[in-house]
Amino acid sequence: MKKSITWLYHEYNQVGKDYSLPEEVEMYDARHSDFRDLIKESNAVLDTLGIKKTDILIDFGAGTGTFAIQAALRGAVVYAVDVSPAMLDYAKTKARKAGVSNIEFCHSGFLDFKHTGPAADFITTTFVFHHLPDFWKGIALNRMNHMLKPGGQLFIHDIIIEEYQALENIAALIKKLATASGNFLRRDAEAHFREEFSTYDWVMDGLLSRSGFVIKSKRIENGVMGTYLCTKQLKAS
Ligand SMILES: C[S@@+](CC[C@H](N)C(=O)[O-])C[C@H]1O[C@@H](n2cnc3c(N)ncnc32)[C@H](O)[C@@H]1O
């Protein structure tokens, strides 16, 4: 991103939940395992992507690093990008314990990460894209498109909302999370919709195609949980 943009979105300021706090980071894996199996989920995504040894993968919003570590265990060259130094420190320790050294941890974000190596085969981002307002999502997608090699794949998983019965579906999600994990997750989920920037699937569809991606598959589970697999459009010759 050009230095001259003094009005660049402050992506280093956390919105909603504050993942710069060490206490949030320490609790993250335990709290998320109430409703996710982080290792199983990561490997399912890696299987879908068909990651091979030496593939280059950039994971934006790597958090505590579970996905990056699983990718590194398969031999990928991984860039784990996160705006939170506390998350990166935690993930580095986890990677050391897992015995992987093929992860470069980068204190950076969607809007200023500079990928200087060979073009990436894959970009992934899970439960992170909602941290950016929609205009900046578009800027981020354009940047990611430039980091990928032609035909490279982008995987996005996040809370993304279908228009039909949106309010009812959001209420059902909040209820489900509260049932799985009590008031803590209820408060988290409510804050998500109040303060963060989850968007409509039709907005995502437009942003992706205008940024040079072809949507290969799209699933919006229960009207609120979105998974997109996209490829970088090949230039017409
Ligand atoms: C909900 S956690 C998701 C972590 C992990 N991807 C997962 O699936 O569990 C969101 C993470 O995104 C990071 N983050 C927030 N805004 C970001 C940005 N603009 N660029 C990169 N990372 C960001 C936060 O610091 C946090 O670690």
mmCIF file of N, CA, C and O in Angstrom, residues 8-41:
data_model
loop_
_atom_site.group_PDB
_atom_site.id
_atom_site.type_symbol
_atom_site.label_atom_id
_atom_site.label_comp_id
_atom_site.label_asym_id
_atom_site.label_seq_id
_atom_site.Cartn_x
_atom_site.Cartn_y
_atom_site.Cartn_z
ATOM 1 N N LEU A 8 -5.402 5.514 5.291
ATOM 2 C CA LEU A 8 -5.516 4.053 5.250
ATOM 3 C C LEU A 8 -6.244 3.546 6.498
ATOM 4 O O LEU A 8 -5.997 4.038 7.598
ATOM 5 N N TYR A 9 -7.125 2.571 6.327
ATOM 6 C CA TYR A 9 -7.844 1.984 7.458
ATOM 7 C C TYR A 9 -6.850 1.458 8.500
ATOM 8 O O TYR A 9 -5.845 0.839 8.151
ATOM 9 N N HIS A 10 -7.141 1.693 9.770
ATOM 10 C CA HIS A 10 -6.226 1.285 10.853
ATOM 11 C C HIS A 10 -6.449 -0.185 11.208
ATOM 12 O O HIS A 10 -7.107 -0.495 12.193
ATOM 13 N N GLU A 11 -5.897 -1.068 10.370
ATOM 14 C CA GLU A 11 -6.189 -2.485 10.603
ATOM 15 C C GLU A 11 -5.479 -3.030 11.844
ATOM 16 O O GLU A 11 -5.815 -4.113 12.319
ATOM 17 N N TYR A 12 -4.516 -2.289 12.381
ATOM 18 C CA TYR A 12 -3.830 -2.761 13.587
ATOM 19 C C TYR A 12 -4.653 -2.474 14.842
ATOM 20 O O TYR A 12 -4.353 -3.003 15.906
ATOM 21 N N ASN A 13 -5.680 -1.626 14.723
ATOM 22 C CA ASN A 13 -6.602 -1.428 15.852
ATOM 23 C C ASN A 13 -7.617 -2.556 15.796
ATOM 24 O O ASN A 13 -8.349 -2.678 14.815
ATOM 25 N N GLN A 14 -7.655 -3.385 16.827
ATOM 26 C CA GLN A 14 -8.588 -4.508 16.812
ATOM 27 C C GLN A 14 -10.027 -4.000 16.909
ATOM 28 O O GLN A 14 -10.291 -3.051 17.649
ATOM 29 N N VAL A 15 -10.926 -4.618 16.146
ATOM 30 C CA VAL A 15 -12.347 -4.289 16.305
ATOM 31 C C VAL A 15 -13.016 -5.452 17.035
ATOM 32 O O VAL A 15 -12.599 -6.585 16.899
ATOM 33 N N GLY A 16 -14.060 -5.142 17.803
ATOM 34 C CA GLY A 16 -14.744 -6.200 18.554
ATOM 35 C C GLY A 16 -13.794 -6.792 19.571
ATOM 36 O O GLY A 16 -13.178 -6.075 20.360
ATOM 37 N N LYS A 17 -13.619 -8.094 19.516
ATOM 38 C CA LYS A 17 -12.724 -8.773 20.460
ATOM 39 C C LYS A 17 -11.288 -8.282 20.271
ATOM 40 O O LYS A 17 -10.830 -8.136 19.134
ATOM 41 N N ASP A 18 -10.605 -8.063 21.373
ATOM 42 C CA ASP A 18 -9.253 -7.511 21.279
ATOM 43 C C ASP A 18 -8.194 -8.622 21.358
ATOM 44 O O ASP A 18 -7.795 -9.043 22.443
ATOM 45 N N TYR A 19 -7.756 -9.063 20.187
ATOM 46 C CA TYR A 19 -6.781 -10.154 20.127
ATOM 47 C C TYR A 19 -5.345 -9.686 20.355
ATOM 48 O O TYR A 19 -4.409 -10.444 20.158
ATOM 49 N N SER A 20 -5.199 -8.432 20.759
ATOM 50 C CA SER A 20 -3.844 -7.994 21.122
ATOM 51 C C SER A 20 -3.593 -8.295 22.604
ATOM 52 O O SER A 20 -2.465 -8.210 23.078
ATOM 53 N N LEU A 21 -4.649 -8.655 23.349
ATOM 54 C CA LEU A 21 -4.494 -8.897 24.790
ATOM 55 C C LEU A 21 -3.996 -10.317 25.053
ATOM 56 O O LEU A 21 -4.638 -11.290 24.615
ATOM 57 N N PRO A 22 -2.885 -10.457 25.802
ATOM 58 C CA PRO A 22 -2.351 -11.798 26.073
ATOM 59 C C PRO A 22 -3.389 -12.739 26.686
ATOM 60 O O PRO A 22 -3.422 -13.919 26.365
ATOM 61 N N GLU A 23 -4.289 -12.209 27.554
ATOM 62 C CA GLU A 23 -5.267 -13.110 28.191
ATOM 63 C C GLU A 23 -6.270 -13.674 27.168
ATOM 64 O O GLU A 23 -6.693 -14.821 27.279
ATOM 65 N N GLU A 24 -6.616 -12.884 26.146
ATOM 66 C CA GLU A 24 -7.511 -13.390 25.089
ATOM 67 C C GLU A 24 -6.804 -14.480 24.290
ATOM 68 O O GLU A 24 -7.397 -15.483 23.904
ATOM 69 N N VAL A 25 -5.524 -14.247 24.035
ATOM 70 C CA VAL A 25 -4.736 -15.189 23.234
ATOM 71 C C VAL A 25 -4.596 -16.519 23.977
ATOM 72 O O VAL A 25 -4.810 -17.595 23.410
ATOM 73 N N GLU A 26 -4.266 -16.436 25.262
ATOM 74 C CA GLU A 26 -4.067 -17.644 26.081
ATOM 75 C C GLU A 26 -5.323 -18.523 26.081
ATOM 76 O O GLU A 26 -5.232 -19.737 26.102
ATOM 77 N N MET A 27 -6.498 -17.881 26.071
ATOM 78 C CA MET A 27 -7.751 -18.640 26.192
ATOM 79 C C MET A 27 -8.298 -19.093 24.840
ATOM 80 O O MET A 27 -9.241 -19.870 24.782
ATOM 81 N N TYR A 28 -7.724 -18.577 23.759
ATOM 82 C CA TYR A 28 -8.347 -18.716 22.435
ATOM 83 C C TYR A 28 -8.610 -20.184 22.051
ATOM 84 O O TYR A 28 -9.739 -20.559 21.735
ATOM 85 N N ASP A 29 -7.568 -21.011 22.091
ATOM 86 C CA ASP A 29 -7.732 -22.394 21.608
ATOM 87 C C ASP A 29 -8.762 -23.148 22.451
ATOM 88 O O ASP A 29 -9.610 -23.865 21.917
ATOM 89 N N ALA A 30 -8.681 -22.954 23.778
ATOM 90 C CA ALA A 30 -9.616 -23.675 24.659
ATOM 91 C C ALA A 30 -11.045 -23.218 24.385
ATOM 92 O O ALA A 30 -11.957 -24.048 24.277
ATOM 93 N N ARG A 31 -11.241 -21.933 24.247
ATOM 94 C CA ARG A 31 -12.604 -21.432 24.033
ATOM 95 C C ARG A 31 -13.149 -21.858 22.681
ATOM 96 O O ARG A 31 -14.309 -22.251 22.561
ATOM 97 N N HIS A 32 -12.297 -21.812 21.672
ATOM 98 C CA HIS A 32 -12.783 -22.185 20.340
ATOM 99 C C HIS A 32 -13.028 -23.676 20.215
ATOM 100 O O HIS A 32 -13.825 -24.109 19.400
ATOM 101 N N SER A 33 -12.341 -24.477 21.067
ATOM 102 C CA SER A 33 -12.598 -25.916 20.924
ATOM 103 C C SER A 33 -13.972 -26.312 21.449
ATOM 104 O O SER A 33 -14.400 -27.438 21.266
ATOM 105 N N ASP A 34 -14.702 -25.370 22.073
ATOM 106 C CA ASP A 34 -16.090 -25.666 22.454
ATOM 107 C C ASP A 34 -16.980 -25.830 21.220
ATOM 108 O O ASP A 34 -18.022 -26.473 21.272
ATOM 109 N N PHE A 35 -16.594 -25.198 20.113
ATOM 110 C CA PHE A 35 -17.476 -25.303 18.926
ATOM 111 C C PHE A 35 -16.721 -25.616 17.639
ATOM 112 O O PHE A 35 -17.315 -25.689 16.576
ATOM 113 N N ARG A 36 -15.365 -25.849 17.770
ATOM 114 C CA ARG A 36 -14.584 -26.196 16.579
ATOM 115 C C ARG A 36 -13.533 -27.230 16.973
ATOM 116 O O ARG A 36 -12.998 -27.163 18.069
ATOM 117 N N ASP A 37 -13.212 -28.123 16.048
ATOM 118 C CA ASP A 37 -12.033 -28.974 16.239
ATOM 119 C C ASP A 37 -10.972 -28.372 15.331
ATOM 120 O O ASP A 37 -10.949 -28.618 14.113
ATOM 121 N N LEU A 38 -10.083 -27.562 15.924
ATOM 122 C CA LEU A 38 -9.183 -26.726 15.119
ATOM 123 C C LEU A 38 -8.258 -27.542 14.213
ATOM 124 O O LEU A 38 -8.039 -27.188 13.049
ATOM 125 N N ILE A 39 -7.748 -28.654 14.733
ATOM 126 C CA ILE A 39 -6.802 -29.456 13.933
ATOM 127 C C ILE A 39 -7.539 -30.182 12.803
ATOM 128 O O ILE A 39 -7.122 -30.152 11.640
ATOM 129 N N LYS A 40 -8.675 -30.767 13.154
ATOM 130 C CA LYS A 40 -9.464 -31.503 12.144
ATOM 131 C C LYS A 40 -9.927 -30.544 11.039
ATOM 132 O O LYS A 40 -9.825 -30.837 9.843
ATOM 133 N N GLU A 41 -10.412 -29.413 11.471
ATOM 134 C CA GLU A 41 -10.909 -28.391 10.528
ATOM 135 C C GLU A 41 -9.790 -27.937 9.585
ATOM 136 O O GLU A 41 -9.976 -27.821 8.377
#
